[in-house]
Coordinates of C-alpha atoms in Angstrom, one line a residue:
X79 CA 0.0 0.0 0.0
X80 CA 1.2 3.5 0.6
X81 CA 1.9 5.9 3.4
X82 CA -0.2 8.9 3.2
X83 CA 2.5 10.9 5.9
X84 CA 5.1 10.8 2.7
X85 CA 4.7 13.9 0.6
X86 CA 5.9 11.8 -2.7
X87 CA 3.4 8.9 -3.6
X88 CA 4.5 7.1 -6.7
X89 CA 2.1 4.4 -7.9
X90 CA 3.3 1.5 -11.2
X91 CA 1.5 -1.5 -12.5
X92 CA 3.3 -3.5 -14.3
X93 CA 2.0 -6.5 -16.4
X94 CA 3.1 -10.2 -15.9
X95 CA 5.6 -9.4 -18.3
X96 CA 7.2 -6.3 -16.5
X97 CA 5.4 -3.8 -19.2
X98 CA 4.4 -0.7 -17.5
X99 CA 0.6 -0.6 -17.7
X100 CA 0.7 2.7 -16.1
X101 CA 2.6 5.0 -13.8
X102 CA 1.6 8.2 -11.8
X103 CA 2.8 10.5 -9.0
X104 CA 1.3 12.5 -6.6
X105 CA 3.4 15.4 -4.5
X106 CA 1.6 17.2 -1.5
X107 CA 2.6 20.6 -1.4
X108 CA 1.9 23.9 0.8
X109 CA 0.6 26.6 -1.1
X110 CA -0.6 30.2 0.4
X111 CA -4.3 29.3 0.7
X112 CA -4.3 25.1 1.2
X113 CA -2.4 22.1 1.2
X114 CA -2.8 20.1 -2.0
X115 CA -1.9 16.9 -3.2
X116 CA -0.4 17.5 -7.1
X117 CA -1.5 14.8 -9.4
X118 CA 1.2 15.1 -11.8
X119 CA 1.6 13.3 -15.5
X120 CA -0.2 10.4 -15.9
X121 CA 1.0 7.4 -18.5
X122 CA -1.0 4.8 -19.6
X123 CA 0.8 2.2 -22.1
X124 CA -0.8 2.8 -25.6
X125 CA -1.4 -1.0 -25.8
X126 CA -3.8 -1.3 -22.9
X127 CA -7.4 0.0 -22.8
X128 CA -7.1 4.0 -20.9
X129 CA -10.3 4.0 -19.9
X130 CA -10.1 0.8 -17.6
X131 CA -7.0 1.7 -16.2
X132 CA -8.0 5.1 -15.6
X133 CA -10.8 4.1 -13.6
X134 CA -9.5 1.2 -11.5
X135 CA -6.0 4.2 -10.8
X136 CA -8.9 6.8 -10.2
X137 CA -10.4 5.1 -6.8
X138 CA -7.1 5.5 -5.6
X139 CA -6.6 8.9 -6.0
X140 CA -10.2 9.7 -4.6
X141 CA -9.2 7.3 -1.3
X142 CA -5.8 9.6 -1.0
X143 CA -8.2 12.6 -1.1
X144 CA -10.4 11.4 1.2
X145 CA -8.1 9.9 3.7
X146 CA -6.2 12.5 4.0
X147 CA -8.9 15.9 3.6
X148 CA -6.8 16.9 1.1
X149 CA -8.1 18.2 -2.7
X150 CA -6.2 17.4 -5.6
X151 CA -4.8 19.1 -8.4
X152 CA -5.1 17.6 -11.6
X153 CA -2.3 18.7 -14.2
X154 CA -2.5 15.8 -16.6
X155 CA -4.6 16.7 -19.6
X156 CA -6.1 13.1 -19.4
X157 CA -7.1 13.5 -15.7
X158 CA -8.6 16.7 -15.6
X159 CA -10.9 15.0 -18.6
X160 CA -11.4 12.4 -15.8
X161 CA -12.5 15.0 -12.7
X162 CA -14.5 16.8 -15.6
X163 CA -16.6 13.9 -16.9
X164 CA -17.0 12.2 -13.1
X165 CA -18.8 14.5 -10.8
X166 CA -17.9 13.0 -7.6
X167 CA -14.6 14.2 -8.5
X168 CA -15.7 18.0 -8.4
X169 CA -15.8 17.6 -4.9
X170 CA -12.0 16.7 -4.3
X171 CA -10.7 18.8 -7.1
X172 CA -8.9 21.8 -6.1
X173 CA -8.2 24.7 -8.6
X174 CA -11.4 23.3 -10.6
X175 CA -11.7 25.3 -14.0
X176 CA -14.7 27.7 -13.9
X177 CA -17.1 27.2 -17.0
X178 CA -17.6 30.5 -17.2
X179 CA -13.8 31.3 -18.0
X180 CA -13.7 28.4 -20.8
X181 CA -13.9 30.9 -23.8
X182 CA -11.8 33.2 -22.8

């Protein structure tokens, strides 16, 4: 499992081969207003289905959240599609886009 104290969490699945299915890190970080948990690049392997993997990685991230009353900031392109299309993200998700600001 993973210790929620460290400040780095790095997460792989590898297959029974050793591929990398995917691979993700999170960095906790003080910033002037909150504490935030970083959800930095995302990779997926281009042979394996995104959208499963996504998911399954996805519980995760929302368990780190709530264990730790900390909201996460998406910077992956791929993620933030995630948080966007799953609502019970919104409530997690910290620097949320404003849908007001998306034309400008």
């Amino acid at each position: 499992m993973f210790n929620l104290d460290n400040p780095h969490q790095f997460f792989r699945e590898d297959d029974d081969n050793g591929e990398t299915i995917c691979s993700w890190t999170m960095d906790k970080i003080k910033r002037k207003d909150a504490t935030v948990w970083i959800m930095n690049h995302f990779f997926i392997n281009p042979k394996i289905d995104s959208n499963k993997i996504l998911h399954k990685q996805m519980a995760t991230v929302m368990f780190i959240a709530q264990e730790s009353h900390l909201p996460v900031w998406p910077l992956d392109p791929l993620v933030i599609k995630y948080f966007e299309k799953h609502s019970e993200f919104h409530s997690i998700w910290y620097h949320k886009p404003n849908p007001a600001n998306k034309n400008i």
